[in-house]
Coordinates of C-alpha atoms in Angstrom, one line a residue:
Chain A
M1 CA 65.1 46.2 66.3
E2 CA 63.9 44.6 69.4
L3 CA 67.1 44.8 71.3
P4 CA 67.3 48.6 72.0
E5 CA 63.8 48.6 73.3
K6 CA 64.7 45.8 75.6
G7 CA 67.8 47.8 76.7
N8 CA 65.6 50.8 77.4
E9 CA 63.3 48.7 79.5
A10 CA 66.3 47.4 81.5
E11 CA 67.6 50.9 82.0
K12 CA 64.2 52.1 83.1
E13 CA 64.0 49.3 85.6
Q14 CA 67.5 50.1 86.8
S15 CA 66.7 53.8 87.4
V16 CA 63.5 53.1 89.2
L17 CA 65.4 50.7 91.4
E18 CA 68.1 53.3 92.0
S19 CA 65.6 56.0 93.1
L20 CA 63.8 53.5 95.2
K21 CA 67.0 52.6 96.9
E22 CA 67.8 56.3 97.4
W23 CA 64.4 56.9 98.8
V24 CA 64.6 54.0 101.2
S25 CA 68.0 55.0 102.5
G26 CA 66.9 58.6 102.8
M27 CA 63.9 57.4 104.7
L28 CA 66.0 55.3 107.0
F29 CA 68.5 58.1 107.4
G30 CA 65.7 60.5 108.3
S31 CA 64.0 58.3 110.8
F32 CA 66.9 56.8 112.6
V33 CA 70.3 58.4 111.8
E34 CA 69.0 62.0 111.5
I35 CA 67.6 62.0 115.0
G36 CA 70.8 60.7 116.4
T37 CA 72.9 63.2 114.6
Q38 CA 70.8 66.2 115.5
A39 CA 72.2 66.3 119.0
I40 CA 75.8 66.1 117.7
R41 CA 75.1 68.8 115.2
K42 CA 73.7 71.0 118.0
E43 CA 76.8 70.3 120.0
A44 CA 79.1 71.2 117.1
F45 CA 77.2 74.4 116.6
D46 CA 77.5 75.3 120.2
I47 CA 81.2 74.7 120.3
N48 CA 81.6 76.7 117.2
D49 CA 79.5 79.6 118.6
N50 CA 81.7 79.6 121.7
L51 CA 84.8 79.6 119.5
M52 CA 83.4 82.6 117.6
L53 CA 82.7 84.3 120.9
L54 CA 86.4 83.8 121.9
L55 CA 87.6 85.0 118.5
F56 CA 85.3 87.9 117.9
G57 CA 83.9 88.7 121.4
D58 CA 85.0 92.3 120.9
F59 CA 82.3 92.8 118.3
L60 CA 79.8 92.2 121.1
G61 CA 81.7 94.4 123.5
I62 CA 83.8 91.8 125.3
P63 CA 87.4 92.8 125.2
N64 CA 89.7 90.4 123.4
P65 CA 93.5 90.5 123.9
I66 CA 94.3 89.7 120.4
S67 CA 91.4 91.0 118.3
Y68 CA 94.0 92.3 115.9
Y69 CA 95.3 88.8 115.1
T70 CA 91.8 87.2 114.9
L71 CA 91.0 89.7 112.1
E72 CA 92.8 87.6 109.6
L73 CA 90.2 84.9 110.1
L74 CA 87.4 87.2 109.1
P75 CA 87.4 86.4 105.4
Y76 CA 86.7 82.7 106.3
V77 CA 84.0 83.2 108.9
A78 CA 82.4 86.4 107.5
E79 CA 79.4 84.5 106.2
E80 CA 78.8 82.9 109.6
L81 CA 79.5 86.1 111.5
V82 CA 76.2 88.0 110.9
P83 CA 73.9 85.1 111.8
W84 CA 76.2 84.4 114.8
E85 CA 75.9 87.9 116.1
R86 CA 72.2 87.8 115.8
R87 CA 72.0 84.4 117.6
M88 CA 74.2 85.8 120.4
Q89 CA 72.1 88.9 120.8
N90 CA 68.8 87.0 120.7
R91 CA 69.9 84.5 123.3
K92 CA 67.2 84.6 126.0
T93 CA 68.1 81.9 128.5
I94 CA 70.6 79.2 128.3
V95 CA 68.3 76.8 130.2
A96 CA 65.5 77.2 127.6
E97 CA 68.0 76.6 124.8
K98 CA 69.4 73.4 126.4
A99 CA 65.9 72.2 127.2
G100 CA 64.9 72.7 123.5
Q101 CA 67.8 70.4 122.5
Y102 CA 66.3 67.5 124.4
D103 CA 62.8 68.0 123.0
F104 CA 60.9 68.5 126.3
G105 CA 58.1 70.1 124.4
Chain B
M1 CA 140.2 92.3 113.3
T2 CA 138.7 90.0 115.9
R3 CA 135.0 90.4 116.3
P4 CA 133.6 90.9 119.8
A5 CA 131.2 88.4 121.2
Y6 CA 127.7 89.6 120.5
R7 CA 124.1 88.4 120.5
P8 CA 122.3 88.8 117.2
F9 CA 119.2 90.5 118.7
S10 CA 119.4 93.4 121.2
F11 CA 116.5 95.5 122.6
F12 CA 116.9 98.8 124.3
G13 CA 114.1 99.6 126.7
G14 CA 113.5 102.3 129.3
K15 CA 111.5 105.4 129.9
G16 CA 111.0 108.0 127.2
G17 CA 113.7 110.6 127.0
T18 CA 116.4 108.6 128.7
G19 CA 118.4 108.1 125.5
K20 CA 117.3 104.6 124.3
T21 CA 117.5 105.5 120.7
T22 CA 121.0 107.1 121.1
C23 CA 122.2 104.0 122.9
A24 CA 120.7 101.7 120.2
A25 CA 122.2 103.8 117.5
A26 CA 125.6 103.8 119.1
R27 CA 125.5 100.1 119.8
A28 CA 124.6 99.4 116.1
L29 CA 127.3 101.7 114.9
A30 CA 129.8 100.0 117.2
L31 CA 128.9 96.6 115.9
S32 CA 129.1 97.8 112.3
E33 CA 132.5 99.2 112.9
E34 CA 133.6 95.8 114.0
G35 CA 132.6 94.4 110.6
I36 CA 129.3 93.0 111.7
K37 CA 126.4 93.6 109.3
T38 CA 124.0 95.4 111.5
L39 CA 120.4 96.6 111.1
V40 CA 119.0 99.2 113.6
V41 CA 115.3 99.3 114.0
S42 CA 113.3 102.2 115.5
T43 CA 109.6 102.2 116.4
D44 CA 109.6 105.9 117.5
P45 CA 107.1 107.8 115.4
A46 CA 109.1 111.0 116.3
H47 CA 112.0 109.9 114.0
S48 CA 114.5 110.0 116.8
L49 CA 116.7 107.5 115.1
A50 CA 117.1 109.8 112.1
D51 CA 118.0 112.5 114.6
A52 CA 120.6 110.4 116.3
F53 CA 122.3 109.7 113.0
D54 CA 121.5 113.1 111.5
L55 CA 120.4 111.3 108.4
S56 CA 117.0 110.7 106.9
I57 CA 115.8 107.1 107.5
G58 CA 112.7 105.7 105.8
E59 CA 110.1 103.0 106.4
E60 CA 112.1 100.8 104.1
I61 CA 115.5 99.4 105.1
G62 CA 118.3 101.6 103.8
Q63 CA 122.0 101.5 104.2
I64 CA 123.4 104.5 106.1
A65 CA 127.1 103.5 106.7
P66 CA 129.4 100.6 105.8
N67 CA 127.8 97.5 107.4
L68 CA 125.0 99.5 108.8
W69 CA 121.3 99.6 107.8
A70 CA 118.4 101.4 109.4
I71 CA 114.6 101.4 109.3
E72 CA 111.9 103.4 111.1
I73 CA 108.7 101.4 111.7
D74 CA 105.5 103.3 111.8
A75 CA 102.9 101.3 113.7
E76 CA 100.0 103.1 112.1
T77 CA 101.2 102.3 108.6
E78 CA 101.9 98.7 109.5
A79 CA 98.5 98.2 111.0
Q80 CA 96.9 99.8 107.9
K81 CA 98.8 97.5 105.6
Y82 CA 97.5 94.5 107.6
M83 CA 93.9 95.6 107.5
K84 CA 94.1 96.3 103.8
G85 CA 95.4 92.8 103.2
I86 CA 92.5 91.3 105.0
Q87 CA 90.0 93.5 103.1
E88 CA 91.4 92.5 99.8
K89 CA 91.4 88.8 100.7
M90 CA 87.8 89.1 101.7
L91 CA 86.7 90.6 98.4
H92 CA 87.8 87.3 96.8
I93 CA 86.0 85.0 99.2
V94 CA 82.9 86.7 100.5
S95 CA 79.9 88.3 98.9
P96 CA 79.9 92.1 98.6
V97 CA 76.9 92.5 100.9
I98 CA 78.8 90.8 103.8
V99 CA 81.9 92.8 103.0
D100 CA 80.1 96.0 103.8
E101 CA 78.8 94.6 107.0
I102 CA 82.3 93.4 108.0
K103 CA 84.1 96.6 107.2
R104 CA 82.6 98.1 110.2
Q105 CA 84.1 95.4 112.4
I106 CA 87.5 95.9 110.9
E107 CA 87.3 99.6 111.8
I108 CA 86.4 98.7 115.3
A109 CA 89.4 96.4 115.6
Y110 CA 91.7 98.9 114.0
S111 CA 91.0 101.5 116.7
S112 CA 91.4 98.9 119.5
P113 CA 94.2 99.7 122.0
G114 CA 96.4 96.7 121.1
A115 CA 96.4 97.2 117.3
E116 CA 99.5 99.2 116.9
E117 CA 101.4 97.2 119.5
A118 CA 100.5 94.0 117.7
A119 CA 101.5 95.6 114.3
I120 CA 104.9 96.4 115.7
F121 CA 105.4 93.0 117.1
D122 CA 104.5 91.4 113.8
K123 CA 107.1 93.5 112.1
F124 CA 109.6 92.6 114.7
I125 CA 109.0 88.9 114.0
E126 CA 109.3 89.5 110.3
L127 CA 112.6 91.3 110.7
M128 CA 114.0 88.7 113.1
E129 CA 113.2 86.0 110.6
Q130 CA 115.6 87.8 108.2
L131 CA 118.6 87.1 110.4
N132 CA 121.8 86.3 108.5
S133 CA 120.3 87.4 105.2
P134 CA 122.3 89.6 105.3
Y135 CA 122.1 91.2 108.7
E136 CA 124.1 89.4 111.4
A137 CA 122.9 91.6 114.2
I138 CA 119.6 93.5 114.7
V139 CA 119.3 96.3 117.3
F140 CA 115.8 97.4 118.3
D141 CA 115.1 100.7 120.0
T142 CA 111.8 99.7 121.6
A143 CA 108.9 101.7 122.9
P144 CA 108.8 102.8 126.6
T145 CA 108.9 100.3 129.5
G146 CA 105.3 99.1 130.3
H147 CA 104.3 99.0 126.7
T148 CA 107.4 97.1 125.6
L149 CA 107.1 94.6 128.3
R150 CA 103.6 93.7 127.4
L151 CA 104.7 93.3 123.9
L152 CA 107.4 90.9 124.9
T153 CA 105.2 88.8 127.1
L154 CA 102.5 88.5 124.5
P155 CA 103.8 85.3 123.0
E156 CA 103.5 83.3 126.2
I157 CA 100.0 84.5 127.0
L158 CA 98.8 84.2 123.5
G159 CA 100.3 80.8 123.1
A160 CA 98.1 79.4 125.8
W161 CA 95.1 81.2 124.4
L162 CA 95.7 79.9 120.9
D163 CA 96.1 76.4 122.1
H164 CA 92.7 76.6 123.7
L165 CA 91.1 78.0 120.5
L166 CA 92.7 75.3 118.3
E167 CA 91.4 72.6 120.7
K168 CA 87.9 74.0 120.4
R169 CA 88.0 74.3 116.7
A170 CA 89.3 70.7 116.4
R171 CA 86.4 69.5 118.5
A172 CA 83.9 71.4 116.5
V173 CA 85.3 70.1 113.2
E174 CA 85.3 66.6 114.6
L175 CA 81.7 66.8 115.5
M176 CA 80.8 68.4 112.3
S177 CA 82.4 65.7 110.2
M178 CA 80.7 63.0 112.3
V179 CA 77.4 64.6 111.3
A180 CA 78.5 65.0 107.7
K181 CA 79.2 61.4 107.2
Y182 CA 76.6 61.3 104.5
D183 CA 77.6 64.6 103.0
R184 CA 80.8 64.4 101.0
E185 CA 81.0 68.1 100.1
V186 CA 80.9 69.3 103.7
R187 CA 83.4 66.6 104.7
Q188 CA 85.9 67.8 102.1
K189 CA 85.5 71.3 103.2
L190 CA 86.3 70.4 106.8
E191 CA 89.4 68.5 105.9
S192 CA 91.2 71.6 104.8
D193 CA 89.9 74.0 107.5
P194 CA 91.3 77.5 106.9
I195 CA 90.6 78.5 110.5
T196 CA 92.7 75.7 112.0
D197 CA 95.3 76.5 109.4
I198 CA 95.6 80.2 110.2
L199 CA 95.4 79.7 114.0
G200 CA 98.2 77.1 113.6
K201 CA 100.4 79.4 111.6
R202 CA 99.9 82.2 114.1
K203 CA 100.8 79.9 116.9
A204 CA 104.0 78.8 115.1
K205 CA 104.9 82.4 114.6
F206 CA 104.5 83.2 118.3
E207 CA 106.5 80.2 119.2
T208 CA 109.4 81.3 117.0
A209 CA 109.3 84.7 118.6
R210 CA 109.1 83.2 122.1
R211 CA 112.0 80.8 121.3
I212 CA 114.2 83.7 120.1
L213 CA 113.3 86.0 122.9
T214 CA 114.1 83.5 125.7
D215 CA 117.4 82.3 124.2
P216 CA 120.3 83.9 126.0
A217 CA 122.6 83.0 123.1
L218 CA 120.4 84.9 120.7
C219 CA 118.9 87.9 122.4
A220 CA 119.5 90.4 125.1
F221 CA 117.4 93.2 126.6
Y222 CA 119.2 96.3 127.9
F223 CA 117.7 98.9 130.2
V224 CA 118.6 102.5 129.6
L225 CA 118.0 104.8 132.6
N226 CA 119.3 108.0 134.1
A227 CA 120.8 108.1 137.6
E228 CA 117.6 109.2 139.4
K229 CA 115.3 107.7 142.0
L230 CA 112.2 106.8 140.2
P231 CA 113.7 105.0 137.1
I232 CA 115.6 102.7 139.5
L233 CA 112.3 101.4 141.0
E234 CA 110.7 101.1 137.6
T235 CA 113.6 99.3 136.1
E236 CA 113.7 96.9 139.1
R237 CA 110.1 96.0 138.4
A238 CA 110.8 95.6 134.7
V239 CA 113.8 93.3 135.3
R240 CA 111.7 91.2 137.6
L241 CA 109.0 90.8 135.0
L242 CA 111.4 89.9 132.2
T243 CA 113.2 87.4 134.4
K244 CA 109.8 85.8 135.2
Y245 CA 109.1 85.3 131.5
G246 CA 112.6 84.0 130.9
I247 CA 113.8 86.9 128.8
P248 CA 117.6 87.3 129.1
I249 CA 118.8 90.7 130.3
G250 CA 122.0 91.9 128.9
G251 CA 122.7 94.8 131.3
I252 CA 121.9 98.2 132.6
L253 CA 123.0 101.4 130.8
V254 CA 123.1 104.5 132.9
N255 CA 123.0 107.4 130.6
R256 CA 124.0 111.1 131.2
V257 CA 126.4 110.5 134.1
I258 CA 127.9 113.8 135.0
P259 CA 131.7 113.5 134.9
E260 CA 134.1 114.9 137.5
G261 CA 135.2 118.5 137.0
A262 CA 132.0 119.6 135.4
G263 CA 131.9 122.8 137.4
D264 CA 130.4 124.0 140.6
F265 CA 127.0 124.4 139.2
L266 CA 126.7 120.6 138.5
E267 CA 128.8 119.4 141.4
K268 CA 125.8 118.8 143.8
H269 CA 123.9 117.1 141.0
R270 CA 126.9 114.9 140.3
L271 CA 127.2 113.8 143.9
A272 CA 123.5 112.9 144.0
Q273 CA 124.0 110.9 140.8
Q274 CA 127.0 109.1 142.4
G275 CA 124.6 108.0 145.2
Y276 CA 122.1 106.7 142.8
L277 CA 124.8 104.9 140.8
R278 CA 125.9 103.1 144.0
Q279 CA 122.2 102.1 144.5
I280 CA 121.9 100.9 140.9
R281 CA 125.0 98.8 141.3
E282 CA 123.6 97.3 144.5
T283 CA 120.1 96.7 143.1
F284 CA 121.3 95.1 139.9
A285 CA 124.4 93.4 141.4
S286 CA 124.0 90.4 139.0
L287 CA 123.9 92.5 135.9
P288 CA 126.7 94.5 134.1
V289 CA 126.2 98.2 134.6
T290 CA 127.6 100.5 131.9
E291 CA 128.0 104.3 132.6
I292 CA 127.6 106.6 129.6
P293 CA 128.9 110.1 130.3
F294 CA 126.9 113.3 130.0
L295 CA 128.5 115.1 127.0
E296 CA 128.8 118.8 126.3
T297 CA 126.4 118.7 123.4
D298 CA 123.5 116.5 122.2
I299 CA 124.7 113.4 120.3
R300 CA 123.9 113.9 116.7
G301 CA 125.5 112.2 113.7
I302 CA 128.0 109.4 113.3
N303 CA 131.0 111.5 114.5
E304 CA 129.3 112.3 117.8
L305 CA 128.0 108.8 118.2
D306 CA 131.6 107.5 117.8
K307 CA 132.4 109.2 121.2
I308 CA 130.4 106.5 123.0
T309 CA 130.7 103.5 120.7
G310 CA 133.7 102.3 122.6
L311 CA 131.6 101.9 125.7
L312 CA 128.9 99.9 123.9
K313 CA 131.2 97.7 121.8
N314 CA 131.4 94.8 124.4
L315 CA 128.0 94.8 125.9

């Protein structure tokens, strides 16, 4: 009769340990890795935005020699397309955007 | 029966109204009479191929004579089919709200100037991929000069452009997967990137077209013109452009050459044509020039076409 309870206790300890580990790794990730990856993520987004501009520039009024062929990509980028269009149209200055990336305040 | 040497793909270009379709029809008929299974393709929305054969020809391939098949491509229908395909695919992938938003974009692209041209080119590639199953030769009656040339140079321009896009996407995906080191779901999604996949397939398709179009053993481009001043200048320009892109030119066909003894009324015209013919032979000295006589009546039907097939048998 004693054994299961002991088992429960061990399990409880185990799960507390697990969540503590997760919390610590999350904390470390947030305070060290996350800051490092932010710049990379921004860069990835920028390249992807530029790619979208090359593929679907004609939606913004920039002629595209093969807009007919890029249409077949639409189903896969459709979800990104609307926010992308908004981002492109809301762009104020490229300098401010770049400055923001480096956290100049 | 010994078969004449022939290249599996031939294109007939030139100004509208010079008799491209008639030449393409006669060439196809000539090949079929030699026992070569031939498909003749028209892109003319005015159904001039049906007129030349005096038969009805549809948007699906149909047999019109022994060893001879024909098809009339309608650019608008082809473009519509393509757009419909995309819309259907989208319904499976994207939420309905976005679909409505995107439909507008599809309509914009549909009315863009290159759409029909691109649709025809796609169909050309599709047909060319069918070589030897069962057609041994495919004869294209292409759209007028400037239009056609752009069509044929597209693969090279687009190839470079697509390379650039693929590079960009690869870089973006690389960066994204670096960031997603701790996110397995995103990483898996990036490993099978549909955008890279589709761009890659598109590129492969253009490369196939490019390879065929620049292979002198596979393909030849013929210019059809009348013996007049302006077409000579235009054809010269077109020949130069095709040569620049490495597209092999099979020869020049001079259509509606007035024969001797056509009567006083046409004599002066005939002499003028002879002058232009000399000029054509000088200008295109390195290319075979074939003269097709001006006949008493319009060429309509297989019997009439047979009057000129002899001239087009050994292009």
